[in-house]
Coordinates of C-alpha atoms in Angstrom, one line a residue:
X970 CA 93.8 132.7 89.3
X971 CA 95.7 131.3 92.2
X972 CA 92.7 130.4 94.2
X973 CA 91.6 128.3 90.6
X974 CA 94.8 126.7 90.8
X975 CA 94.0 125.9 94.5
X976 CA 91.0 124.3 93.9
X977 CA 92.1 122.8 91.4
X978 CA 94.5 121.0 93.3
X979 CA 92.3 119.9 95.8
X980 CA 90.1 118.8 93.8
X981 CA 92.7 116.5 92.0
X982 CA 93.6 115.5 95.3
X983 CA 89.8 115.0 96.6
X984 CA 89.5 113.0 93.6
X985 CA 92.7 110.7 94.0
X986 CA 91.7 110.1 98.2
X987 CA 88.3 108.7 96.8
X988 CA 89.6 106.2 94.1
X989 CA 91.9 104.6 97.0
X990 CA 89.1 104.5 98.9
X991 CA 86.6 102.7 96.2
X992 CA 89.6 100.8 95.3
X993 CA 90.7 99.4 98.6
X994 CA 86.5 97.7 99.6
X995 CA 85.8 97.2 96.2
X996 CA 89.0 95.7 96.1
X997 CA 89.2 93.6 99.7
X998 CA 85.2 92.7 99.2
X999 CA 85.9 90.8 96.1
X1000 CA 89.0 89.1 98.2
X1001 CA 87.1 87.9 101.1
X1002 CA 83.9 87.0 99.1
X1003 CA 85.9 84.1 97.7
X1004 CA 87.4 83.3 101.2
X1005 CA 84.1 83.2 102.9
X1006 CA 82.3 81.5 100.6
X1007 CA 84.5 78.9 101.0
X1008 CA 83.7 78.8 105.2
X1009 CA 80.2 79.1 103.9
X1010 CA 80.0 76.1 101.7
X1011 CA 82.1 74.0 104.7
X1012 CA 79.5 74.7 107.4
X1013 CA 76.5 73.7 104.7
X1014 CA 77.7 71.3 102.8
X1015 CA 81.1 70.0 101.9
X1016 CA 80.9 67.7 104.6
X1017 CA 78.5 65.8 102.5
X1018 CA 80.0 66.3 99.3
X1019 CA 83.9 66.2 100.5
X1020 CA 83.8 64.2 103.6
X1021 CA 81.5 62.2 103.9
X1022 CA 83.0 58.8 104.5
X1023 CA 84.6 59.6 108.0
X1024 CA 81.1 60.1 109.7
X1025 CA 78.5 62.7 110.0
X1026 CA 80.6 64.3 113.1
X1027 CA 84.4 63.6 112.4
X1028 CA 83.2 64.9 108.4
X1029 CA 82.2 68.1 110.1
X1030 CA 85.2 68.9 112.0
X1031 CA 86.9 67.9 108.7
X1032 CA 85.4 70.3 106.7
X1033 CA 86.1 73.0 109.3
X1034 CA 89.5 71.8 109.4
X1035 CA 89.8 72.8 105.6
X1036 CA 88.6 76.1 106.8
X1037 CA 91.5 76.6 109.5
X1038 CA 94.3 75.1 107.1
X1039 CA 94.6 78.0 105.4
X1040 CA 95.6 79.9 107.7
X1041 CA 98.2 78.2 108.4
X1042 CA 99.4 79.7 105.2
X1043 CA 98.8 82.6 105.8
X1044 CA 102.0 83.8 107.0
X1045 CA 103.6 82.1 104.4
X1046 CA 101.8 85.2 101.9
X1047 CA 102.5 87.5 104.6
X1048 CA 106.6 86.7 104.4
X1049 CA 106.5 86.7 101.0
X1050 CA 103.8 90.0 100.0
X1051 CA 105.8 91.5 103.0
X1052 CA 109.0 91.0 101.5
X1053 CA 108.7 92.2 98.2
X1054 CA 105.5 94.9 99.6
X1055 CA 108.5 97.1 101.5
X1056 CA 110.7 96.6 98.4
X1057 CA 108.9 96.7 94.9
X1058 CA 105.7 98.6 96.4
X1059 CA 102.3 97.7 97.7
X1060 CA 99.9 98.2 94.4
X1061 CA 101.8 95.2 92.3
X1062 CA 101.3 93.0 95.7
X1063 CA 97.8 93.8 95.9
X1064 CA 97.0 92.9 92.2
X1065 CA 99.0 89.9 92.9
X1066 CA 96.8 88.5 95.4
X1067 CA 93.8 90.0 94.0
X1068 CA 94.3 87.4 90.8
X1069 CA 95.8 84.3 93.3
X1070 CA 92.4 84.5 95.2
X1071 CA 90.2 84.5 92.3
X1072 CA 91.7 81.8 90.2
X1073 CA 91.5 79.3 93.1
X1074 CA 87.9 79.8 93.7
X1075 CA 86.9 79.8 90.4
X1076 CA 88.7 76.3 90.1
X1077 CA 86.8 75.2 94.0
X1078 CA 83.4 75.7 91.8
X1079 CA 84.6 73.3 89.0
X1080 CA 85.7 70.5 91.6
X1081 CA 84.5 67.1 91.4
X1082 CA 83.2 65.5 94.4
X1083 CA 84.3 62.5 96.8
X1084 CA 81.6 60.5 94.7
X1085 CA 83.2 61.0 91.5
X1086 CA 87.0 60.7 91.7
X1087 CA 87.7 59.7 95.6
X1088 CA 90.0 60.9 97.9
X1089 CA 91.4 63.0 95.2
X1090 CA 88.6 65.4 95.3
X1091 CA 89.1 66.7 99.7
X1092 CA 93.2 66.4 98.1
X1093 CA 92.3 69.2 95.6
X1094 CA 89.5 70.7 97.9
X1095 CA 92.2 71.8 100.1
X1096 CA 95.0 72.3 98.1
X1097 CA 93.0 75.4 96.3
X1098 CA 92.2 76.6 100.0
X1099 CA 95.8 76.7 100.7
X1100 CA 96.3 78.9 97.4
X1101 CA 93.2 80.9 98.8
X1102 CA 95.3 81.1 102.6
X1103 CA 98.4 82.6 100.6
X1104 CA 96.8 84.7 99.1
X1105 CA 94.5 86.4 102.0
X1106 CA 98.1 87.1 104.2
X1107 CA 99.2 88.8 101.5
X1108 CA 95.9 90.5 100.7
X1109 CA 95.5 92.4 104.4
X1110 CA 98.6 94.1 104.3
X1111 CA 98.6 95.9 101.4
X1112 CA 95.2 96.9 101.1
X1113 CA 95.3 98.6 104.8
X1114 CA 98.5 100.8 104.4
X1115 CA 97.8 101.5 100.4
X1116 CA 94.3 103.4 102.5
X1117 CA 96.5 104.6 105.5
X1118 CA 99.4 106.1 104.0
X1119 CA 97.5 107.7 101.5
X1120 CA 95.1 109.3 104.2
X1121 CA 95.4 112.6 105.6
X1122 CA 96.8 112.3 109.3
X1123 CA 93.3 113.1 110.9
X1124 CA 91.8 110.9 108.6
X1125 CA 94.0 107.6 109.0
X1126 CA 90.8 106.0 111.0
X1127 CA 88.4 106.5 108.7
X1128 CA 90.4 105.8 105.3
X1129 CA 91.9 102.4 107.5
X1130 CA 88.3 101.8 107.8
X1131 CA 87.5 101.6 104.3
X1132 CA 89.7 98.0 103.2
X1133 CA 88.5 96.9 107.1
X1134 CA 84.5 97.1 105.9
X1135 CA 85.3 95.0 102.5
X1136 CA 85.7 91.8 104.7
X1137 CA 82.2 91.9 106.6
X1138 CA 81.1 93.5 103.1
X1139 CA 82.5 90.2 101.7
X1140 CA 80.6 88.1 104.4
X1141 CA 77.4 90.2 103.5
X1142 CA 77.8 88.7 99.2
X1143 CA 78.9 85.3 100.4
X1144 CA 75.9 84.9 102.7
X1145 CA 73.8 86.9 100.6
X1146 CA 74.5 85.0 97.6
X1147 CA 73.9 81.5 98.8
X1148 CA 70.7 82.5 100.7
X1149 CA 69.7 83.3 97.2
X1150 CA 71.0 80.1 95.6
X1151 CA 69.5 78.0 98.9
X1152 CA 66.3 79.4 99.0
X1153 CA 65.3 81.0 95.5
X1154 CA 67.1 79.4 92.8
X1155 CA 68.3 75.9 93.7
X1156 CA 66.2 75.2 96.4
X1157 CA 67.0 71.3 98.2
X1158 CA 68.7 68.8 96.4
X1159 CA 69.8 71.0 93.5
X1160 CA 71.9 72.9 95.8
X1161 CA 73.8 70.2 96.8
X1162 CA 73.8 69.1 93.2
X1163 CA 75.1 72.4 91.3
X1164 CA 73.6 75.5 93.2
X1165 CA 76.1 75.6 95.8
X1166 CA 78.9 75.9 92.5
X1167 CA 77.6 79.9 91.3
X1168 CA 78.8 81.4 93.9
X1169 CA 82.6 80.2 93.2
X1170 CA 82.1 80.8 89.5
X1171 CA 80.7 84.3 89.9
X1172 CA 84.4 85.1 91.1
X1173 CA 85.4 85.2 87.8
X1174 CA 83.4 88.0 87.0
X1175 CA 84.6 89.5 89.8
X1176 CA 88.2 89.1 89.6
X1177 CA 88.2 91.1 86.2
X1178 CA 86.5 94.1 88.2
X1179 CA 89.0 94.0 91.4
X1180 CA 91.9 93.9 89.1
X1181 CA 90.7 96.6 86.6
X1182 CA 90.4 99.0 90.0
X1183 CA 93.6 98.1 91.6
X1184 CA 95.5 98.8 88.8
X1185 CA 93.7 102.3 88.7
X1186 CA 94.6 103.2 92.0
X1187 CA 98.2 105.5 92.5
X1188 CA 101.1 103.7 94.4
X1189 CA 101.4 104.5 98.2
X1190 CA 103.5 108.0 98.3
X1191 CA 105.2 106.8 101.8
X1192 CA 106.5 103.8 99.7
X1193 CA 107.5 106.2 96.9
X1194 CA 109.2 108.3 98.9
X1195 CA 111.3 105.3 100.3
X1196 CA 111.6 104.3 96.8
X1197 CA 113.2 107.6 95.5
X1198 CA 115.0 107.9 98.2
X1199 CA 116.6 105.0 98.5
X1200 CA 115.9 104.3 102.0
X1201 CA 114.1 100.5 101.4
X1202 CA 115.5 97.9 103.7
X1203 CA 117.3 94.8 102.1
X1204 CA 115.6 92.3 104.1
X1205 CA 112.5 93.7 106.1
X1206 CA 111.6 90.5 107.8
X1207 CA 114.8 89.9 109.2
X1208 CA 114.6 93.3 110.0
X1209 CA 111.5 93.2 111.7
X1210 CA 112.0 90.0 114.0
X1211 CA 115.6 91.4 114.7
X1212 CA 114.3 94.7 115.9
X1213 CA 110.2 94.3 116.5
X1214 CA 109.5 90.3 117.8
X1215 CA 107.6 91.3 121.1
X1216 CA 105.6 93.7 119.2
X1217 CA 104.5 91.4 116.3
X1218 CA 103.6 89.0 119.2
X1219 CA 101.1 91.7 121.0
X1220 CA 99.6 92.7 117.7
X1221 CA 99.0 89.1 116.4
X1222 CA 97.1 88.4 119.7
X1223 CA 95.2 91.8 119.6
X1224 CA 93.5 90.4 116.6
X1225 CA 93.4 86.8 117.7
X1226 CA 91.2 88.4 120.3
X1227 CA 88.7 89.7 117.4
X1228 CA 88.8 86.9 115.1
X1229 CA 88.3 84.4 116.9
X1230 CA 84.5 85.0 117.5
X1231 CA 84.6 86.9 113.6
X1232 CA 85.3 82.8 112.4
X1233 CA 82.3 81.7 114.5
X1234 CA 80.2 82.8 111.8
X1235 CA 82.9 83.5 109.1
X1236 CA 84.1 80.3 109.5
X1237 CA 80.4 78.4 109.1
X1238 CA 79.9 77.4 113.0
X1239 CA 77.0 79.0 113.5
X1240 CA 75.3 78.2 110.4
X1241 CA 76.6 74.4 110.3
X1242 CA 75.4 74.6 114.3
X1243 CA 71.8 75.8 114.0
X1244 CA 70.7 73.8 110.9
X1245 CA 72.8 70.0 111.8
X1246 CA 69.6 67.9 110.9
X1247 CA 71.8 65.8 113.4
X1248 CA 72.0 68.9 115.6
X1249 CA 70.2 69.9 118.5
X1250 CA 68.3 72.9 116.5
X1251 CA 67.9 71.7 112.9
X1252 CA 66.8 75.0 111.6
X1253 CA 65.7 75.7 108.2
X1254 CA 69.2 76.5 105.9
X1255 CA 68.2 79.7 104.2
X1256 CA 66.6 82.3 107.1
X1257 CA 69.8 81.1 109.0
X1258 CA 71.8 82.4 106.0
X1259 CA 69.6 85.8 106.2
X1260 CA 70.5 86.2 109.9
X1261 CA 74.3 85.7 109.0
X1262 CA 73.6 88.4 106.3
X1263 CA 72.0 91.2 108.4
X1264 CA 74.8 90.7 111.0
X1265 CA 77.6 91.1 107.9
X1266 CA 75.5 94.3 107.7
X1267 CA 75.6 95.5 111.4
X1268 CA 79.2 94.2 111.4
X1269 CA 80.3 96.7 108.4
X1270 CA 78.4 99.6 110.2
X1271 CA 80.2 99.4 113.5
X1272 CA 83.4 98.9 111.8
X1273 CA 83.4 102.2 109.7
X1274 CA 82.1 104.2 112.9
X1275 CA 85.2 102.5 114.7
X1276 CA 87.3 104.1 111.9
X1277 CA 85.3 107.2 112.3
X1278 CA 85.6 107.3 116.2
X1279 CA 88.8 106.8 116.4
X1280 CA 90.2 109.9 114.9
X1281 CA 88.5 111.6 117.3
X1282 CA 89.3 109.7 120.7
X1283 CA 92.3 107.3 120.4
X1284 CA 92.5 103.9 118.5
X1285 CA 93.1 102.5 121.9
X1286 CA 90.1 103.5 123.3
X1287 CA 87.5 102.6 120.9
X1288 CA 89.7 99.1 121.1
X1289 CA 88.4 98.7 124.7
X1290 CA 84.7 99.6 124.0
X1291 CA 84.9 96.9 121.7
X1292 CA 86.5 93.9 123.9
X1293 CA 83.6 95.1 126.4
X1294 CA 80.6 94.6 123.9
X1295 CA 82.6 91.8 122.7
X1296 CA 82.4 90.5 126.4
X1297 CA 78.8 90.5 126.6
X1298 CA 78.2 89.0 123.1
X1299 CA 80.5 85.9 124.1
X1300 CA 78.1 85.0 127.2
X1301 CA 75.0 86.1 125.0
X1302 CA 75.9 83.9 122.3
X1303 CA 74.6 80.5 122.6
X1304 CA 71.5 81.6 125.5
X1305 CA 69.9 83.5 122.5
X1306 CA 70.8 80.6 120.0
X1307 CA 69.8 77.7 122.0
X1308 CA 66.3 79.5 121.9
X1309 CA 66.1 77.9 118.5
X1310 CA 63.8 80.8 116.9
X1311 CA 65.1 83.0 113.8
X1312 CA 64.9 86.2 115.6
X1313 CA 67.3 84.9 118.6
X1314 CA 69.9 83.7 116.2
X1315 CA 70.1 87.2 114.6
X1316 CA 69.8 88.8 118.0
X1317 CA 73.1 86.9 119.2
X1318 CA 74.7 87.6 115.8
X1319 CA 74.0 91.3 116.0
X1320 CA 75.1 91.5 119.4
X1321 CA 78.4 89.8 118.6
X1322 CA 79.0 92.1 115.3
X1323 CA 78.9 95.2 117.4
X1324 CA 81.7 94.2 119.3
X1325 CA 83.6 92.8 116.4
X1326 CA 83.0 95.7 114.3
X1327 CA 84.5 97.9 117.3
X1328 CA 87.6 96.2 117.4
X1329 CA 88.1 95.8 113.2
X1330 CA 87.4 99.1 112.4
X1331 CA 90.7 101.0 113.9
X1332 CA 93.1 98.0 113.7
X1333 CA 94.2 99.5 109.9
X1334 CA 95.3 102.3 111.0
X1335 CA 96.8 101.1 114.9
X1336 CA 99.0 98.4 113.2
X1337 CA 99.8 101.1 110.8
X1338 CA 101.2 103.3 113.5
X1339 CA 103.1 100.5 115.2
X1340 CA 105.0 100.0 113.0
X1341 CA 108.1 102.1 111.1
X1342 CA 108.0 102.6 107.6
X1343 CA 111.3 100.5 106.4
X1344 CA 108.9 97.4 107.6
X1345 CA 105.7 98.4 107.8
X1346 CA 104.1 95.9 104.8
X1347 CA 105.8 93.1 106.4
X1348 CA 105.3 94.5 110.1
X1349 CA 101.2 94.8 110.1
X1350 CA 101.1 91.6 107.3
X1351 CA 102.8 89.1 109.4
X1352 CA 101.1 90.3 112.9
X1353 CA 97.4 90.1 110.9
X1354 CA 98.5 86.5 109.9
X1355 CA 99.9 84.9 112.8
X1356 CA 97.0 86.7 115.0
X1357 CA 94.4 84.6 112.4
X1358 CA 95.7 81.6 113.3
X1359 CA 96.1 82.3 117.3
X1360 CA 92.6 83.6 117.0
X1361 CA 90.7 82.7 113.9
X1362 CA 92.5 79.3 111.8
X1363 CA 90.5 76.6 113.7
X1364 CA 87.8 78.2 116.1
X1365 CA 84.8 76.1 114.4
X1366 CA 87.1 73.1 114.3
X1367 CA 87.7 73.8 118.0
X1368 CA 83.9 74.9 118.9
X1369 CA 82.8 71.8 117.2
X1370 CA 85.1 69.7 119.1
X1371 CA 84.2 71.1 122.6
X1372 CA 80.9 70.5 121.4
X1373 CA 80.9 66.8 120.7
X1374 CA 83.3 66.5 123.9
X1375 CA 81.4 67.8 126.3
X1376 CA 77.8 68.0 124.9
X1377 CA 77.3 71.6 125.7
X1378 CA 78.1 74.6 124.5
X1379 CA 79.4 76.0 127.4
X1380 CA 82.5 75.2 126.7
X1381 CA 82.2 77.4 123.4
X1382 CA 81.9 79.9 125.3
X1383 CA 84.6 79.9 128.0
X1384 CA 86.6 79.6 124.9
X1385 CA 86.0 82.4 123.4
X1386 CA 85.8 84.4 126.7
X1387 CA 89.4 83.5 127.1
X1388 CA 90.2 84.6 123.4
X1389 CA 89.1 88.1 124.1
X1390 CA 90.4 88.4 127.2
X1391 CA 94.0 88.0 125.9
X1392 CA 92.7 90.7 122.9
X1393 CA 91.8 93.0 126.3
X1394 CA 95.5 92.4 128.0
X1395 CA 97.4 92.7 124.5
X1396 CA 95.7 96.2 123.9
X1397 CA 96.2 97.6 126.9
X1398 CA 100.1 96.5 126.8
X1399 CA 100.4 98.5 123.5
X1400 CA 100.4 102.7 124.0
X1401 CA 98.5 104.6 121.6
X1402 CA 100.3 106.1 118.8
X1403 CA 97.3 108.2 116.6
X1404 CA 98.6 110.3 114.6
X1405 CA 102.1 109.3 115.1
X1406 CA 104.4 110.6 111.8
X1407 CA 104.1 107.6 109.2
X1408 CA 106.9 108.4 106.7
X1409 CA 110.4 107.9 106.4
X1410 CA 112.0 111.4 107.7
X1411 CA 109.9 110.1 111.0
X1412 CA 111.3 106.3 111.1
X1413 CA 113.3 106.8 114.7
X1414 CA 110.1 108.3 116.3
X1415 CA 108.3 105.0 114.8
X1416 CA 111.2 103.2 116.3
X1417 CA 110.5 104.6 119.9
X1418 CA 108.9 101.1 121.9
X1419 CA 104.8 101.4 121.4
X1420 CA 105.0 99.0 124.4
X1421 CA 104.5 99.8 128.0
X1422 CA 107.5 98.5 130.2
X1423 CA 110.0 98.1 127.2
X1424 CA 112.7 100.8 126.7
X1425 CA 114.1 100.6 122.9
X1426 CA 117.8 101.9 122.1
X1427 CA 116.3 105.1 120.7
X1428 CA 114.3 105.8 123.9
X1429 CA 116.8 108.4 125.1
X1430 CA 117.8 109.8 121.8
X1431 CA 116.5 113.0 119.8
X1432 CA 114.4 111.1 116.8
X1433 CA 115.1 113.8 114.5
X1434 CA 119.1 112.9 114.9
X1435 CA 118.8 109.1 113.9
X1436 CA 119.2 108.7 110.4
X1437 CA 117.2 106.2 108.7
X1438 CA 120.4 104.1 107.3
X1439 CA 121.1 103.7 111.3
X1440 CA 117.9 101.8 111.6
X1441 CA 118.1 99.6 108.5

């Protein structure tokens, strides 16, 4: 009878671990399928339909320019989904942006164009993408520690990995649904007329699903805990710049490291690169949106295996094999491209992915651990936002740039080179905490500095003696 009970249990508890884990990439796919198709559509075609009186080259950087000002943003729905993450809870956050993000695409799909009511239309245009930038720093947080804190302790890489594969899961549908509205069903001029406008609508469909899971899915218990227990801090962002500044720094620069090459094709470079009928390439549209597609693919892969791996060897470690693919796909990049031919362009992409995918796919559950629980939400929100715009925010605006500056891509590629090289020196500044204690009994050894060099005030102390109201 008692083992029935047992399995019982587990089996309640097997079946709880797995709707986190549907909920958090069902969840985080739907979210970053309406950001990317936005960086899609930028790259193809809003330069025509949004920009076009400033110029065929000034429209383009334009266009990416709406791409980057989101981001900008960003930390804005980091403060605030921080803020009220650590102190209602992380579910109602997550259900909040969930809806934020699928309103204002739905409404970028009903825009009318720079032909029909002027300036107003780029005015609108970007105003929805800042809605859309709100909504994605609030988005990250959340979804990350709602799969870490509910993971077993050997599992944090793998269940981190799960919200980390919805965002190349998202870039698989965005690319995978406009290569079918290029190519299949609104081939030419009828994309640019209406076809390029399903993909924003389908979010509506989509929103419904997201929010019906997310409101399925059990609150964090390390945030109920906190909850019962009163042990929630006031003000967590003051909190976390008073106590935790240097280390929001690092972490935001880790990831500027990784997204800054994620945005060459996230953000629409590569496709607004290879098929410019001004360009040097002028590749067909739709096998270029194919490529873009397998990589997605090859990107979500090597991000859940980084999950995987790094349970069993360190998040730091797998962090390093990463930067070092990531290395070779920078100075791979644009060789292979420049070769003009379908099969290079997928081969640089797929090169590049691995990389990215290597460094993605532990940063869940590595911010996670930085991190102590009184300011965690706002903690791994805040770094993830300010790291996009170090990293991610304008790197098509600035490739494009460097481009039509110095007429080769070279230049790209130093770029990026340096990008990842401050990713490489901001990792290895930061120890390696897997498997450190995540909840709130634990909160002075998540206090003890993650960074090399730096010495914090409970360095010398016995964690278990430093009360948690000491540290708020």
């Amino acid at each position: 009878m008692g083992q029935s009970r047992h399995l019982s249990a587990h089996q309640i508890e097997k079946r709880r671990t797995r709707r986190v884990a549907y909920a958090t990439i069902i969840g985080t796919t739907i979210e970053w399928y309406d950001f990317f198709i936005y960086a899609s559509a930028a790259g193809l075609i809003f330069n025509k339909l949004f920009f076009a009186p400033a110029g065929p080259t000034f429209a383009t950087i334009l266009a990416f320019a709406s791409v980057g000002i989101s981001f900008l943003f960003r930390p804005l729905g980091a403060f605030l989904a921080g803020h009220f993450g650590d102190r209602i809870g992380r579910r109602a956050m997550l259900v909040v942006t969930l809806v934020a993000m699928g309103l204002a695409t739905a409404l970028i799909g009903l825009l009318p164009t720079y032909d029909s009511i002027g300036i107003l239309a780029p005015i609108l245009l970007i105003s929805l993408r800042i809605i859309q930038g709100i909504s994605a720093g609030g988005e990250w947080g959340g979804a990350v520690l709602m799969a870490v804190e509910h993971a077993p302790t050997e599992k944090r890489g793998l269940f981190g990995a799960f919200p980390q594969v919805g965002v190349p899961l998202g870039l698989l549908l965005a690319s995978a649904v406009f290569a079918l509205m290029s190519g299949v069903i609104s081939p030419g001029d009828a994309f640019v007329e209406w076809g390029w406008r399903v993909p924003f609508l389908l979010s509506i469909a989509l929103l419904f699903l997201g929010h019906w899971i997310r409101r399925s899915v059990d609150e964090s218990p390390i945030f109920e805990e906190i909850k019962a227990r009163k042990l929630g801090t006031k003000a967590p962002v003051v909190q976390l710049f008073k106590n935790h500044t240097l280390l929001v720094l690092l972490a935001a620069i880790v990831f500027a490291g990784n997204s800054a090459l994620g945005y060459m094709t996230t953000g629409g470079f590569i496709q607004n690169y290879t098929t410019d009928p001004n360009g040097l390439l002028k590749m067909e549209r739709t096998p270029i949106l194919v490529a873009v597609t397998i990589s997605a693919f090859t990107w979500m892969i090597f991000t859940w295996f980084a999950g995987y791996i790094s349970d069993k060897i360190g998040r730091k470690k797998i962090y390093l094999i990463g930067w070092a693919i990531q290395f070779i796909g920078v100075f791979a990049l644009f060789p292979l491209v420049n070769m003009g031919t379908w099969s290079s362009v997928l081969a640089a992409l797929m090169i590049l992915s691995v990389g990215i995918g290597l460094t993605y796919g532990a940063q869940s559950a590595f911010y996670a651990e930085l991190f102590p629980a009184s300011v965690r939400f706002s903690g791994v929100s805040i770094s993830y936002a300010i790291g996009a715009i170090i990293g991610g925010a304008f790197a098509p605006m600035i490739a494009a740039w460097l481009i039509a500056s110095t007429g080769s891509t070279e230049s790209v590629a130093i770029y990026l080179a340096i990008m990842t090289g401050l990713g490489l020196t901001a990792t290895l500044l930061l120890r390696d905490r897997t498997g450190i204690p995540l909840g709130p009994d634990h909160e002075a050894e998540q206090n003890i500095s993650p960074i090399y060099g730096i010495k914090s005030k409970y360095q010398d102390q016995d964690p278990v003696q430093v009360s948690v109201s000491e540290l708020a």
